[in-house]
Amino acid sequence: MVTAETAIAAVAAVAVFALLLGGIEFIVGNTRASQTAGAAARQVARGDSRESVTANVGRAIPGASVDIRDAGGLTEVRVDAPLTLPFGPRVTVSATSRVRREGAEW
């Protein structure tokens, strides 16, 4: 009986560890997308070309897609990044950042 209980406990411990590892990976991926979106928005607001910004995002997060929009003196950048969780599915994390364009008035 002790052997069966130990086996079940070991499987449960591995499952909990996998969930924790996946959660940490998700948080890191989300933070990376958020920081990349903020940097990209600042680049666009500074006047960098959209092609340059898209290339920089692609170098920071391979496979990420970028959506850049301008509205009322604000630049909005959305980054969608693919993320493969350990022992789990492939998900997409998204982050949006808005900054005021340089020289724009409120």
PDB file of N, CA and C in Angstrom:
ATOM      1  N   MET A   1       0.813  -1.206   0.000  1.00  0.00           N
ATOM      2  CA  MET A   1       0.000   0.000   0.000  1.00  0.00           C
ATOM      3  C   MET A   1       0.849   1.259   0.000  1.00  0.00           C
ATOM      4  N   VAL A   2       1.951   1.239   0.706  1.00  0.00           N
ATOM      5  CA  VAL A   2       2.798   2.422   0.772  1.00  0.00           C
ATOM      6  C   VAL A   2       3.361   2.749  -0.602  1.00  0.00           C
ATOM      7  N   THR A   3       3.679   1.748  -1.391  1.00  0.00           N
ATOM      8  CA  THR A   3       4.243   1.959  -2.720  1.00  0.00           C
ATOM      9  C   THR A   3       3.229   2.646  -3.634  1.00  0.00           C
ATOM     10  N   ALA A   4       1.984   2.224  -3.614  1.00  0.00           N
ATOM     11  CA  ALA A   4       0.954   2.837  -4.444  1.00  0.00           C
ATOM     12  C   ALA A   4       0.712   4.284  -4.027  1.00  0.00           C
ATOM     13  N   GLU A   5       0.681   4.525  -2.730  1.00  0.00           N
ATOM     14  CA  GLU A   5       0.475   5.894  -2.245  1.00  0.00           C
ATOM     15  C   GLU A   5       1.648   6.795  -2.630  1.00  0.00           C
ATOM     16  N   THR A   6       2.847   6.260  -2.561  1.00  0.00           N
ATOM     17  CA  THR A   6       4.022   7.029  -2.944  1.00  0.00           C
ATOM     18  C   THR A   6       4.001   7.341  -4.436  1.00  0.00           C
ATOM     19  N   ALA A   7       3.580   6.400  -5.245  1.00  0.00           N
ATOM     20  CA  ALA A   7       3.495   6.618  -6.693  1.00  0.00           C
ATOM     21  C   ALA A   7       2.486   7.712  -7.022  1.00  0.00           C
ATOM     22  N   ILE A   8       1.352   7.676  -6.356  1.00  0.00           N
ATOM     23  CA  ILE A   8       0.333   8.707  -6.584  1.00  0.00           C
ATOM     24  C   ILE A   8       0.840  10.073  -6.131  1.00  0.00           C
ATOM     25  N   ALA A   9       1.514  10.114  -5.009  1.00  0.00           N
ATOM     26  CA  ALA A   9       2.062  11.378  -4.519  1.00  0.00           C
ATOM     27  C   ALA A   9       3.139  11.912  -5.465  1.00  0.00           C
ATOM     28  N   ALA A  10       3.940  11.034  -6.013  1.00  0.00           N
ATOM     29  CA  ALA A  10       4.989  11.460  -6.948  1.00  0.00           C
ATOM     30  C   ALA A  10       4.373  12.031  -8.220  1.00  0.00           C
ATOM     31  N   VAL A  11       3.344  11.378  -8.748  1.00  0.00           N
ATOM     32  CA  VAL A  11       2.663  11.882  -9.947  1.00  0.00           C
ATOM     33  C   VAL A  11       2.017  13.236  -9.660  1.00  0.00           C
ATOM     34  N   ALA A  12       1.403  13.385  -8.510  1.00  0.00           N
ATOM     35  CA  ALA A  12       0.785  14.657  -8.137  1.00  0.00           C
ATOM     36  C   ALA A  12       1.837  15.757  -8.004  1.00  0.00           C
ATOM     37  N   ALA A  13       2.989  15.424  -7.425  1.00  0.00           N
ATOM     38  CA  ALA A  13       4.061  16.414  -7.276  1.00  0.00           C
ATOM     39  C   ALA A  13       4.581  16.864  -8.635  1.00  0.00           C
ATOM     40  N   VAL A  14       4.719  15.946  -9.573  1.00  0.00           N
ATOM     41  CA  VAL A  14       5.171  16.296 -10.923  1.00  0.00           C
ATOM     42  C   VAL A  14       4.130  17.174 -11.619  1.00  0.00           C
ATOM     43  N   ALA A  15       2.856  16.873 -11.445  1.00  0.00           N
ATOM     44  CA  ALA A  15       1.798  17.678 -12.053  1.00  0.00           C
ATOM     45  C   ALA A  15       1.795  19.097 -11.491  1.00  0.00           C
ATOM     46  N   VAL A  16       1.939  19.228 -10.190  1.00  0.00           N
ATOM     47  CA  VAL A  16       1.988  20.558  -9.562  1.00  0.00           C
ATOM     48  C   VAL A  16       3.214  21.324 -10.050  1.00  0.00           C
ATOM     49  N   PHE A  17       4.347  20.652 -10.150  1.00  0.00           N
ATOM     50  CA  PHE A  17       5.565  21.296 -10.634  1.00  0.00           C
ATOM     51  C   PHE A  17       5.382  21.779 -12.071  1.00  0.00           C
ATOM     52  N   ALA A  18       4.747  20.968 -12.919  1.00  0.00           N
ATOM     53  CA  ALA A  18       4.506  21.362 -14.309  1.00  0.00           C
ATOM     54  C   ALA A  18       3.594  22.585 -14.385  1.00  0.00           C
ATOM     55  N   LEU A  19       2.566  22.619 -13.549  1.00  0.00           N
ATOM     56  CA  LEU A  19       1.675  23.783 -13.529  1.00  0.00           C
ATOM     57  C   LEU A  19       2.394  25.044 -13.064  1.00  0.00           C
ATOM     58  N   LEU A  20       3.221  24.905 -12.045  1.00  0.00           N
ATOM     59  CA  LEU A  20       3.994  26.056 -11.573  1.00  0.00           C
ATOM     60  C   LEU A  20       4.963  26.543 -12.636  1.00  0.00           C
ATOM     61  N   LEU A  21       5.630  25.626 -13.299  1.00  0.00           N
ATOM     62  CA  LEU A  21       6.563  25.984 -14.356  1.00  0.00           C
ATOM     63  C   LEU A  21       5.848  26.679 -15.506  1.00  0.00           C
ATOM     64  N   GLY A  22       4.685  26.186 -15.878  1.00  0.00           N
ATOM     65  CA  GLY A  22       3.883  26.824 -16.926  1.00  0.00           C
ATOM     66  C   GLY A  22       3.434  28.223 -16.530  1.00  0.00           C
ATOM     67  N   GLY A  23       3.034  28.391 -15.272  1.00  0.00           N
ATOM     68  CA  GLY A  23       2.624  29.708 -14.792  1.00  0.00           C
ATOM     69  C   GLY A  23       3.770  30.714 -14.821  1.00  0.00           C
ATOM     70  N   ILE A  24       4.934  30.260 -14.420  1.00  0.00           N
ATOM     71  CA  ILE A  24       6.108  31.147 -14.440  1.00  0.00           C
ATOM     72  C   ILE A  24       6.450  31.516 -15.879  1.00  0.00           C
ATOM     73  N   GLU A  25       6.417  30.542 -16.776  1.00  0.00           N
ATOM     74  CA  GLU A  25       6.709  30.796 -18.196  1.00  0.00           C
ATOM     75  C   GLU A  25       5.709  31.795 -18.774  1.00  0.00           C
ATOM     76  N   PHE A  26       4.435  31.669 -18.408  1.00  0.00           N
ATOM     77  CA  PHE A  26       3.411  32.599 -18.888  1.00  0.00           C
ATOM     78  C   PHE A  26       3.674  34.010 -18.380  1.00  0.00           C
ATOM     79  N   ILE A  27       4.017  34.142 -17.114  1.00  0.00           N
ATOM     80  CA  ILE A  27       4.293  35.464 -16.543  1.00  0.00           C
ATOM     81  C   ILE A  27       5.501  36.099 -17.213  1.00  0.00           C
ATOM     82  N   VAL A  28       6.550  35.320 -17.435  1.00  0.00           N
ATOM     83  CA  VAL A  28       7.748  35.847 -18.099  1.00  0.00           C
ATOM     84  C   VAL A  28       7.418  36.269 -19.534  1.00  0.00           C
ATOM     85  N   GLY A  29       6.664  35.461 -20.262  1.00  0.00           N
ATOM     86  CA  GLY A  29       6.277  35.800 -21.629  1.00  0.00           C
ATOM     87  C   GLY A  29       5.420  37.045 -21.694  1.00  0.00           C
ATOM     88  N   ASN A  30       4.498  37.183 -20.758  1.00  0.00           N
ATOM     89  CA  ASN A  30       3.635  38.361 -20.715  1.00  0.00           C
ATOM     90  C   ASN A  30       4.447  39.616 -20.392  1.00  0.00           C
ATOM     91  N   THR A  31       5.384  39.503 -19.471  1.00  0.00           N
ATOM     92  CA  THR A  31       6.243  40.641 -19.127  1.00  0.00           C
ATOM     93  C   THR A  31       7.106  41.041 -20.314  1.00  0.00           C
ATOM     94  N   ARG A  32       7.652  40.063 -21.014  1.00  0.00           N
ATOM     95  CA  ARG A  32       8.465  40.359 -22.190  1.00  0.00           C
ATOM     96  C   ARG A  32       7.647  41.082 -23.260  1.00  0.00           C
ATOM     97  N   ALA A  33       6.416  40.618 -23.496  1.00  0.00           N
ATOM     98  CA  ALA A  33       5.549  41.266 -24.484  1.00  0.00           C
ATOM     99  C   ALA A  33       5.217  42.695 -24.061  1.00  0.00           C
ATOM    100  N   SER A  34       4.960  42.901 -22.782  1.00  0.00           N
ATOM    101  CA  SER A  34       4.633  44.236 -22.271  1.00  0.00           C
ATOM    102  C   SER A  34       5.813  45.187 -22.418  1.00  0.00           C
ATOM    103  N   GLN A  35       7.002  44.730 -22.064  1.00  0.00           N
ATOM    104  CA  GLN A  35       8.177  45.584 -22.186  1.00  0.00           C
ATOM    105  C   GLN A  35       8.492  45.882 -23.646  1.00  0.00           C
ATOM    106  N   THR A  36       8.313  44.905 -24.507  1.00  0.00           N
ATOM    107  CA  THR A  36       8.573  45.106 -25.930  1.00  0.00           C
ATOM    108  C   THR A  36       7.564  46.075 -26.528  1.00  0.00           C
ATOM    109  N   ALA A  37       6.297  45.967 -26.137  1.00  0.00           N
ATOM    110  CA  ALA A  37       5.282  46.902 -26.638  1.00  0.00           C
ATOM    111  C   ALA A  37       5.592  48.324 -26.190  1.00  0.00           C
ATOM    112  N   GLY A  38       6.024  48.497 -24.950  1.00  0.00           N
ATOM    113  CA  GLY A  38       6.379  49.829 -24.463  1.00  0.00           C
ATOM    114  C   GLY A  38       7.556  50.417 -25.212  1.00  0.00           C
ATOM    115  N   ALA A  39       8.582  49.614 -25.442  1.00  0.00           N
ATOM    116  CA  ALA A  39       9.753  50.097 -26.186  1.00  0.00           C
ATOM    117  C   ALA A  39       9.383  50.432 -27.623  1.00  0.00           C
ATOM    118  N   ALA A  40       8.548  49.608 -28.242  1.00  0.00           N
ATOM    119  CA  ALA A  40       8.127  49.866 -29.616  1.00  0.00           C
ATOM    120  C   ALA A  40       7.295  51.143 -29.709  1.00  0.00           C
ATOM    121  N   ALA A  41       6.401  51.364 -28.755  1.00  0.00           N
ATOM    122  CA  ALA A  41       5.585  52.580 -28.758  1.00  0.00           C
ATOM    123  C   ALA A  41       6.461  53.826 -28.614  1.00  0.00           C
ATOM    124  N   ARG A  42       7.469  53.745 -27.755  1.00  0.00           N
ATOM    125  CA  ARG A  42       8.380  54.887 -27.602  1.00  0.00           C
ATOM    126  C   ARG A  42       9.161  55.141 -28.885  1.00  0.00           C
ATOM    127  N   GLN A  43       9.556  54.066 -29.584  1.00  0.00           N
ATOM    128  CA  GLN A  43      10.281  54.231 -30.835  1.00  0.00           C
ATOM    129  C   GLN A  43       9.412  54.919 -31.886  1.00  0.00           C
ATOM    130  N   VAL A  44       8.166  54.489 -32.005  1.00  0.00           N
ATOM    131  CA  VAL A  44       7.264  55.100 -32.991  1.00  0.00           C
ATOM    132  C   VAL A  44       6.999  56.555 -32.624  1.00  0.00           C
ATOM    133  N   ALA A  45       6.779  56.826 -31.348  1.00  0.00           N
ATOM    134  CA  ALA A  45       6.510  58.194 -30.903  1.00  0.00           C
ATOM    135  C   ALA A  45       7.706  59.106 -31.163  1.00  0.00           C
ATOM    136  N   ARG A  46       8.901  58.544 -31.106  1.00  0.00           N
ATOM    137  CA  ARG A  46      10.120  59.292 -31.362  1.00  0.00           C
ATOM    138  C   ARG A  46      10.296  59.607 -32.841  1.00  0.00           C
ATOM    139  N   GLY A  47       9.614  58.856 -33.683  1.00  0.00           N
ATOM    140  CA  GLY A  47       9.701  59.098 -35.117  1.00  0.00           C
ATOM    141  C   GLY A  47      10.392  58.009 -35.900  1.00  0.00           C
ATOM    142  N   ASP A  48      10.724  56.888 -35.260  1.00  0.00           N
ATOM    143  CA  ASP A  48      11.334  55.766 -35.985  1.00  0.00           C
ATOM    144  C   ASP A  48      10.324  55.184 -36.967  1.00  0.00           C
ATOM    145  N   SER A  49      10.827  54.599 -38.049  1.00  0.00           N
ATOM    146  CA  SER A  49       9.935  54.027 -39.054  1.00  0.00           C
ATOM    147  C   SER A  49       9.239  52.781 -38.515  1.00  0.00           C
ATOM    148  N   ARG A  50       8.065  52.537 -39.046  1.00  0.00           N
ATOM    149  CA  ARG A  50       7.304  51.359 -38.617  1.00  0.00           C
ATOM    150  C   ARG A  50       8.037  50.067 -38.975  1.00  0.00           C
ATOM    151  N   GLU A  51       8.722  50.065 -40.106  1.00  0.00           N
ATOM    152  CA  GLU A  51       9.473  48.876 -40.507  1.00  0.00           C
ATOM    153  C   GLU A  51      10.591  48.582 -39.505  1.00  0.00           C
ATOM    154  N   SER A  52      11.264  49.632 -39.059  1.00  0.00           N
ATOM    155  CA  SER A  52      12.339  49.474 -38.081  1.00  0.00           C
ATOM    156  C   SER A  52      11.796  48.943 -36.756  1.00  0.00           C
ATOM    157  N   VAL A  53      10.675  49.486 -36.337  1.00  0.00           N
ATOM    158  CA  VAL A  53      10.058  49.051 -35.076  1.00  0.00           C
ATOM    159  C   VAL A  53       9.618  47.592 -35.176  1.00  0.00           C
ATOM    160  N   THR A  54       8.998  47.235 -36.298  1.00  0.00           N
ATOM    161  CA  THR A  54       8.559  45.858 -36.491  1.00  0.00           C
ATOM    162  C   THR A  54       9.749  44.901 -36.487  1.00  0.00           C
ATOM    163  N   ALA A  55      10.844  45.310 -37.110  1.00  0.00           N
ATOM    164  CA  ALA A  55      12.054  44.470 -37.117  1.00  0.00           C
ATOM    165  C   ALA A  55      12.621  44.318 -35.708  1.00  0.00           C
ATOM    166  N   ASN A  56      12.629  45.402 -34.934  1.00  0.00           N
ATOM    167  CA  ASN A  56      13.138  45.333 -33.557  1.00  0.00           C
ATOM    168  C   ASN A  56      12.288  44.409 -32.691  1.00  0.00           C
ATOM    169  N   VAL A  57      10.969  44.474 -32.861  1.00  0.00           N
ATOM    170  CA  VAL A  57      10.081  43.586 -32.103  1.00  0.00           C
ATOM    171  C   VAL A  57      10.335  42.136 -32.501  1.00  0.00           C
ATOM    172  N   GLY A  58      10.533  41.900 -33.799  1.00  0.00           N
ATOM    173  CA  GLY A  58      10.817  40.549 -34.272  1.00  0.00           C
ATOM    174  C   GLY A  58      12.114  39.989 -33.714  1.00  0.00           C
ATOM    175  N   ARG A  59      13.100  40.873 -33.498  1.00  0.00           N
ATOM    176  CA  ARG A  59      14.353  40.415 -32.897  1.00  0.00           C
ATOM    177  C   ARG A  59      14.166  40.138 -31.405  1.00  0.00           C
ATOM    178  N   ALA A  60      13.352  40.945 -30.736  1.00  0.00           N
ATOM    179  CA  ALA A  60      13.136  40.762 -29.298  1.00  0.00           C
ATOM    180  C   ALA A  60      12.297  39.520 -29.008  1.00  0.00           C
ATOM    181  N   ILE A  61      11.256  39.313 -29.817  1.00  0.00           N
ATOM    182  CA  ILE A  61      10.368  38.164 -29.628  1.00  0.00           C
ATOM    183  C   ILE A  61      10.125  37.530 -31.000  1.00  0.00           C
ATOM    184  N   PRO A  62      10.876  36.496 -31.340  1.00  0.00           N
ATOM    185  CA  PRO A  62      10.683  35.852 -32.639  1.00  0.00           C
ATOM    186  C   PRO A  62       9.248  35.346 -32.805  1.00  0.00           C
ATOM    187  N   GLY A  63       8.669  35.639 -33.957  1.00  0.00           N
ATOM    188  CA  GLY A  63       7.314  35.186 -34.254  1.00  0.00           C
ATOM    189  C   GLY A  63       6.225  36.136 -33.791  1.00  0.00           C
ATOM    190  N   ALA A  64       6.593  37.238 -33.149  1.00  0.00           N
ATOM    191  CA  ALA A  64       5.584  38.178 -32.643  1.00  0.00           C
ATOM    192  C   ALA A  64       5.014  39.014 -33.786  1.00  0.00           C
ATOM    193  N   SER A  65       3.758  39.390 -33.645  1.00  0.00           N
ATOM    194  CA  SER A  65       3.134  40.301 -34.603  1.00  0.00           C
ATOM    195  C   SER A  65       2.935  41.652 -33.930  1.00  0.00           C
ATOM    196  N   VAL A  66       2.980  42.709 -34.750  1.00  0.00           N
ATOM    197  CA  VAL A  66       2.903  44.072 -34.232  1.00  0.00           C
ATOM    198  C   VAL A  66       1.784  44.810 -34.944  1.00  0.00           C
ATOM    199  N   ASP A  67       0.987  45.540 -34.194  1.00  0.00           N
ATOM    200  CA  ASP A  67      -0.059  46.396 -34.754  1.00  0.00           C
ATOM    201  C   ASP A  67       0.190  47.804 -34.226  1.00  0.00           C
ATOM    202  N   ILE A  68       0.433  48.747 -35.133  1.00  0.00           N
ATOM    203  CA  ILE A  68       0.740  50.137 -34.750  1.00  0.00           C
ATOM    204  C   ILE A  68      -0.391  51.023 -35.228  1.00  0.00           C
ATOM    205  N   ARG A  69      -0.937  51.833 -34.307  1.00  0.00           N
ATOM    206  CA  ARG A  69      -2.035  52.747 -34.636  1.00  0.00           C
ATOM    207  C   ARG A  69      -1.753  54.131 -34.070  1.00  0.00           C
ATOM    208  N   ASP A  70      -2.198  55.130 -34.790  1.00  0.00           N
ATOM    209  CA  ASP A  70      -2.094  56.515 -34.336  1.00  0.00           C
ATOM    210  C   ASP A  70      -3.498  57.071 -34.163  1.00  0.00           C
ATOM    211  N   ALA A  71      -3.734  57.740 -33.042  1.00  0.00           N
ATOM    212  CA  ALA A  71      -5.054  58.322 -32.792  1.00  0.00           C
ATOM    213  C   ALA A  71      -4.935  59.504 -31.846  1.00  0.00           C
ATOM    214  N   GLY A  72      -5.277  60.678 -32.327  1.00  0.00           N
ATOM    215  CA  GLY A  72      -5.361  61.854 -31.476  1.00  0.00           C
ATOM    216  C   GLY A  72      -4.095  62.189 -30.712  1.00  0.00           C
ATOM    217  N   GLY A  73      -2.956  62.129 -31.363  1.00  0.00           N
ATOM    218  CA  GLY A  73      -1.712  62.463 -30.686  1.00  0.00           C
ATOM    219  C   GLY A  73      -1.108  61.316 -29.896  1.00  0.00           C
ATOM    220  N   LEU A  74      -1.794  60.175 -29.874  1.00  0.00           N
ATOM    221  CA  LEU A  74      -1.275  59.004 -29.177  1.00  0.00           C
ATOM    222  C   LEU A  74      -0.866  57.932 -30.179  1.00  0.00           C
ATOM    223  N   THR A  75       0.176  57.231 -29.846  1.00  0.00           N
ATOM    224  CA  THR A  75       0.598  56.067 -30.621  1.00  0.00           C
ATOM    225  C   THR A  75       0.297  54.841 -29.780  1.00  0.00           C
ATOM    226  N   GLU A  76      -0.378  53.882 -30.396  1.00  0.00           N
ATOM    227  CA  GLU A  76      -0.707  52.635 -29.704  1.00  0.00           C
ATOM    228  C   GLU A  76      -0.032  51.480 -30.427  1.00  0.00           C
ATOM    229  N   VAL A  77       0.673  50.670 -29.678  1.00  0.00           N
ATOM    230  CA  VAL A  77       1.348  49.495 -30.237  1.00  0.00           C
ATOM    231  C   VAL A  77       0.847  48.263 -29.494  1.00  0.00           C
ATOM    232  N   ARG A  78       0.424  47.271 -30.264  1.00  0.00           N
ATOM    233  CA  ARG A  78      -0.014  46.000 -29.685  1.00  0.00           C
ATOM    234  C   ARG A  78       0.931  44.911 -30.183  1.00  0.00           C
ATOM    235  N   VAL A  79       1.444  44.138 -29.267  1.00  0.00           N
ATOM    236  CA  VAL A  79       2.343  43.025 -29.587  1.00  0.00           C
ATOM    237  C   VAL A  79       1.653  41.733 -29.190  1.00  0.00           C
ATOM    238  N   ASP A  80       1.534  40.815 -30.144  1.00  0.00           N
ATOM    239  CA  ASP A  80       1.001  39.480 -29.891  1.00  0.00           C
ATOM    240  C   ASP A  80       2.153  38.497 -30.071  1.00  0.00           C
ATOM    241  N   ALA A  81       2.464  37.778 -29.010  1.00  0.00           N
ATOM    242  CA  ALA A  81       3.621  36.881 -29.035  1.00  0.00           C
ATOM    243  C   ALA A  81       3.207  35.445 -28.772  1.00  0.00           C
ATOM    244  N   PRO A  82       3.664  34.509 -29.618  1.00  0.00           N
ATOM    245  CA  PRO A  82       3.373  33.100 -29.366  1.00  0.00           C
ATOM    246  C   PRO A  82       4.204  32.587 -28.199  1.00  0.00           C
ATOM    247  N   LEU A  83       3.619  31.702 -27.444  1.00  0.00           N
ATOM    248  CA  LEU A  83       4.297  31.158 -26.271  1.00  0.00           C
ATOM    249  C   LEU A  83       3.927  29.681 -26.145  1.00  0.00           C
ATOM    250  N   THR A  84       4.940  28.847 -26.070  1.00  0.00           N
ATOM    251  CA  THR A  84       4.704  27.419 -25.874  1.00  0.00           C
ATOM    252  C   THR A  84       4.989  27.091 -24.418  1.00  0.00           C
ATOM    253  N   LEU A  85       3.965  26.681 -23.716  1.00  0.00           N
ATOM    254  CA  LEU A  85       4.122  26.349 -22.306  1.00  0.00           C
ATOM    255  C   LEU A  85       4.730  24.959 -22.161  1.00  0.00           C
ATOM    256  N   PRO A  86       5.554  24.772 -21.144  1.00  0.00           N
ATOM    257  CA  PRO A  86       6.117  23.434 -20.959  1.00  0.00           C
ATOM    258  C   PRO A  86       5.011  22.435 -20.613  1.00  0.00           C
ATOM    259  N   PHE A  87       5.059  21.297 -21.246  1.00  0.00           N
ATOM    260  CA  PHE A  87       4.079  20.224 -21.033  1.00  0.00           C
ATOM    261  C   PHE A  87       2.656  20.676 -21.353  1.00  0.00           C
ATOM    262  N   GLY A  88       2.519  21.696 -22.182  1.00  0.00           N
ATOM    263  CA  GLY A  88       1.178  22.200 -22.428  1.00  0.00           C
ATOM    264  C   GLY A  88       1.005  22.780 -23.809  1.00  0.00           C
ATOM    265  N   PRO A  89      -0.057  23.508 -23.968  1.00  0.00           N
ATOM    266  CA  PRO A  89      -0.413  24.027 -25.286  1.00  0.00           C
ATOM    267  C   PRO A  89       0.389  25.279 -25.666  1.00  0.00           C
ATOM    268  N   ARG A  90       0.210  25.658 -26.906  1.00  0.00           N
ATOM    269  CA  ARG A  90       0.785  26.901 -27.403  1.00  0.00           C
ATOM    270  C   ARG A  90      -0.275  27.989 -27.235  1.00  0.00           C
ATOM    271  N   VAL A  91       0.097  29.090 -26.599  1.00  0.00           N
ATOM    272  CA  VAL A  91      -0.831  30.185 -26.355  1.00  0.00           C
ATOM    273  C   VAL A  91      -0.229  31.472 -26.923  1.00  0.00           C
ATOM    274  N   THR A  92      -1.031  32.517 -26.977  1.00  0.00           N
ATOM    275  CA  THR A  92      -0.564  33.827 -27.428  1.00  0.00           C
ATOM    276  C   THR A  92      -0.763  34.822 -26.296  1.00  0.00           C
ATOM    277  N   VAL A  93       0.310  35.549 -25.970  1.00  0.00           N
ATOM    278  CA  VAL A  93       0.200  36.621 -24.986  1.00  0.00           C
ATOM    279  C   VAL A  93       0.178  37.937 -25.748  1.00  0.00           C
ATOM    280  N   SER A  94      -0.586  38.887 -25.246  1.00  0.00           N
ATOM    281  CA  SER A  94      -0.728  40.185 -25.901  1.00  0.00           C
ATOM    282  C   SER A  94      -0.452  41.301 -24.917  1.00  0.00           C
ATOM    283  N   ALA A  95       0.120  42.372 -25.440  1.00  0.00           N
ATOM    284  CA  ALA A  95       0.365  43.553 -24.618  1.00  0.00           C
ATOM    285  C   ALA A  95       0.175  44.785 -25.489  1.00  0.00           C
ATOM    286  N   THR A  96      -0.401  45.824 -24.903  1.00  0.00           N
ATOM    287  CA  THR A  96      -0.633  47.079 -25.602  1.00  0.00           C
ATOM    288  C   THR A  96      -0.010  48.206 -24.810  1.00  0.00           C
ATOM    289  N   SER A  97       0.602  49.137 -25.529  1.00  0.00           N
ATOM    290  CA  SER A  97       1.199  50.307 -24.888  1.00  0.00           C
ATOM    291  C   SER A  97       0.804  51.541 -25.674  1.00  0.00           C
ATOM    292  N   ARG A  98       0.501  52.614 -24.961  1.00  0.00           N
ATOM    293  CA  ARG A  98       0.139  53.893 -25.588  1.00  0.00           C
ATOM    294  C   ARG A  98       1.054  54.983 -25.052  1.00  0.00           C
ATOM    295  N   VAL A  99       1.577  55.786 -25.970  1.00  0.00           N
ATOM    296  CA  VAL A  99       2.400  56.935 -25.574  1.00  0.00           C
ATOM    297  C   VAL A  99       2.023  58.122 -26.438  1.00  0.00           C
ATOM    298  N   ARG A 100       2.312  59.311 -25.917  1.00  0.00           N
ATOM    299  CA  ARG A 100       2.057  60.538 -26.667  1.00  0.00           C
ATOM    300  C   ARG A 100       3.188  60.741 -27.657  1.00  0.00           C
ATOM    301  N   ARG A 101       2.838  61.054 -28.902  1.00  0.00           N
ATOM    302  CA  ARG A 101       3.851  61.311 -29.913  1.00  0.00           C
ATOM    303  C   ARG A 101       4.613  62.584 -29.559  1.00  0.00           C
ATOM    304  N   GLU A 102       5.895  62.591 -29.851  1.00  0.00           N
ATOM    305  CA  GLU A 102       6.706  63.778 -29.588  1.00  0.00           C
ATOM    306  C   GLU A 102       6.190  64.930 -30.442  1.00  0.00           C
ATOM    307  N   GLY A 103       6.020  66.063 -29.834  1.00  0.00           N
ATOM    308  CA  GLY A 103       5.522  67.239 -30.526  1.00  0.00           C
ATOM    309  C   GLY A 103       4.008  67.331 -30.570  1.00  0.00           C
ATOM    310  N   ALA A 104       3.300  66.296 -30.147  1.00  0.00           N
ATOM    311  CA  ALA A 104       1.828  66.320 -30.152  1.00  0.00           C
ATOM    312  C   ALA A 104       1.340  67.093 -28.940  1.00  0.00           C
ATOM    313  N   GLU A 105       0.277  67.840 -29.147  1.00  0.00           N
ATOM    314  CA  GLU A 105      -0.310  68.605 -28.047  1.00  0.00           C
ATOM    315  C   GLU A 105      -1.554  67.919 -27.539  1.00  0.00           C
ATOM    316  N   TRP A 106      -1.838  68.125 -26.287  1.00  0.00           N
ATOM    317  CA  TRP A 106      -3.020  67.532 -25.683  1.00  0.00           C
ATOM    318  C   TRP A 106      -4.213  68.278 -26.074  1.00  0.00           C
TER     319      TRP A 106
END
